[in-house]
Amino acid sequence: NVLIAGAGGFIGGHLTKKLLDLGANVTAIDIKPLNLWFQKFNNSRNITSDLRLLGNCMKYTKNINYIFNLACNMGGMGFIENNKAECMISVLINTHLLSAAKENKVKKFFFSSSACVYNTNLQKKSFISGLRESDAYPAMPEDGYGWEKLFSERMCRHFYEDFNLDISIARFHNIYGPFGTFEGGREKAPAALCRKISQAKLNKKYEIDIWGDGKQTRSFLYIDDCINGILNLFETKYIEPINIGSEEQVSINELVKRIEKISKIPKLKKRYKLNMPKGVRGRSSDNKNALKILKWKYNITLNEGLKFTYDWIEDNLINNNQKNMKYRISKII
Ligand code: NAD
């Protein structure tokens, strides 16, 4: 019996599918109404509930063996730089889910942390070595969102030490793919750029805005590799936070170039918006621990993953069939 918190979201939706395929009995929960979930399955128990509230966490963790907590009020840089308090309030979800897990004797708890926990002082150059798990300390994470994740990681650790609740903690680095946000203010760079380039192509207006000078770097991990990483991690007894990311560090300009090629759009004019949120200058993942401890490495190249993502977003733009396109989650949370 598995509970997936945040099942109506991007990673939660893909994880729900995978666990159902593996035969799990899944309770899928999200604060969003069901018609706004990215993916919804008939063979899971689907519930709309606010997991910031202890009562809801207590109710839905009864008879649950495993919890995967993917629920969080989050988005790309545009969201997290401008909504720091909102991001920090997600601490209530983790606090109450952990407390309920302890009370209801849940066997294991997975927490989705982020590369935003890493010390920002190590990420001031465009190209940096991959961030090792130990680079989170001394602590100077991304303000708001990163501090909440770092605090919640430690809370998980202490629930393990003090109450014997088994835990797994993944630090995700920019996960992307279909069935995620690509419009509305919460989208991240790959989805935002696929959408902008597709719109430019469909409208035959061959220009796009790029946030920053485009020289900032990140590494991007395709969703299927992420899901495999989560499951490998969950099967271990490893309790330290561990990177689930790609080591292929590319600049935003390079990302744009690859999406342009996939879209087959004529040459684009780029307008660089230097005052828009851009986050740290450079970031990538060091996967030595993931390889050694989880026996995990990613299989899908950035070009392959971008092609799947671009095609899905373009299809949504053409058919206007993503129900949550005009939806602003902050109105509900
Ligand atoms: P997402 O926004 O698509 O999914 C999160 C889901 O949580 C949303 O559907 C939202 O409605 C739900 N939620 C928010 N508040 C809730 C509440 N009070 N009760 C119940 N549900 C609530 O995001 P995602 O990309 O799927 O991310 C999943 C997790 O992974 C998050 O914890 C996120 O911080 C972490 N993460 C993601 C990335 C990434 O690149 N996608 C990177 C680092 C960390």
XYZ file of N, CA and C in Angstrom, residues 5 13 19 33 36 61 63 74 79 86 101 104 106 116-117 119 128 135 141 183 192-193 195 199 209 243 258 294 300:
87
model
N 2.165 11.449 -2.509
C 1.745 12.826 -2.245
C 2.237 13.696 -3.399
N 2.924 12.111 -10.973
C 2.092 11.439 -11.970
C 2.843 10.280 -12.624
N 4.399 2.767 -10.441
C 4.077 1.885 -9.313
C 2.817 1.054 -9.587
N -7.771 19.901 -7.826
C -8.932 19.097 -8.227
C -8.502 18.074 -9.287
N -7.472 18.623 -12.949
C -6.250 19.366 -13.262
C -4.972 18.544 -13.064
N -2.761 8.305 5.783
C -1.598 7.411 5.950
C -1.971 6.145 6.725
N -2.984 2.522 7.310
C -2.789 1.290 6.519
C -1.881 1.479 5.306
N 5.819 24.604 -5.686
C 7.096 24.991 -6.311
C 6.951 25.318 -7.792
N 9.190 31.360 -10.311
C 8.283 31.162 -9.178
C 9.042 31.214 -7.857
N 5.833 31.192 0.267
C 4.998 30.072 -0.206
C 5.820 28.789 -0.267
N 3.304 9.524 9.465
C 3.981 8.261 9.126
C 4.436 7.558 10.403
N 1.265 6.268 12.337
C 0.573 5.163 11.665
C 1.508 4.027 11.265
N 4.164 3.698 9.360
C 4.554 3.515 7.952
C 5.971 2.953 7.925
N 18.718 22.649 -5.247
C 18.702 24.011 -4.673
C 19.207 24.030 -3.230
N 19.488 22.857 -2.641
C 20.071 22.861 -1.288
C 21.564 23.189 -1.330
N 25.244 24.794 -1.677
C 25.795 26.105 -1.297
C 25.942 26.981 -2.548
N 31.014 24.469 -13.685
C 31.583 24.057 -12.401
C 31.645 22.529 -12.386
N 28.596 18.933 -0.649
C 28.657 20.369 -0.952
C 27.447 21.154 -0.437
N 22.000 27.586 1.021
C 21.198 27.165 -0.135
C 20.453 28.323 -0.782
N 3.469 26.197 -18.865
C 2.927 27.549 -19.001
C 2.298 27.973 -17.683
N 9.707 25.650 -20.610
C 9.444 27.036 -21.016
C 10.016 27.292 -22.412
N 11.229 26.803 -22.659
C 11.855 27.064 -23.964
C 11.191 26.263 -25.077
N 8.084 25.503 -25.133
C 6.824 26.217 -25.399
C 7.061 27.490 -26.213
N 5.661 28.042 -29.898
C 4.731 29.158 -30.191
C 5.279 30.033 -31.319
N 12.145 35.342 -26.044
C 12.848 35.927 -24.896
C 13.622 34.830 -24.184
N 22.254 12.523 -5.026
C 21.911 13.204 -6.283
C 21.195 12.268 -7.246
N 19.539 23.314 -29.257
C 19.070 21.942 -29.492
C 17.561 21.908 -29.749
N 23.462 3.247 -5.708
C 22.169 2.876 -6.306
C 22.332 2.013 -7.547
N 18.809 8.184 -21.047
C 18.222 8.988 -22.128
C 19.039 10.251 -22.326
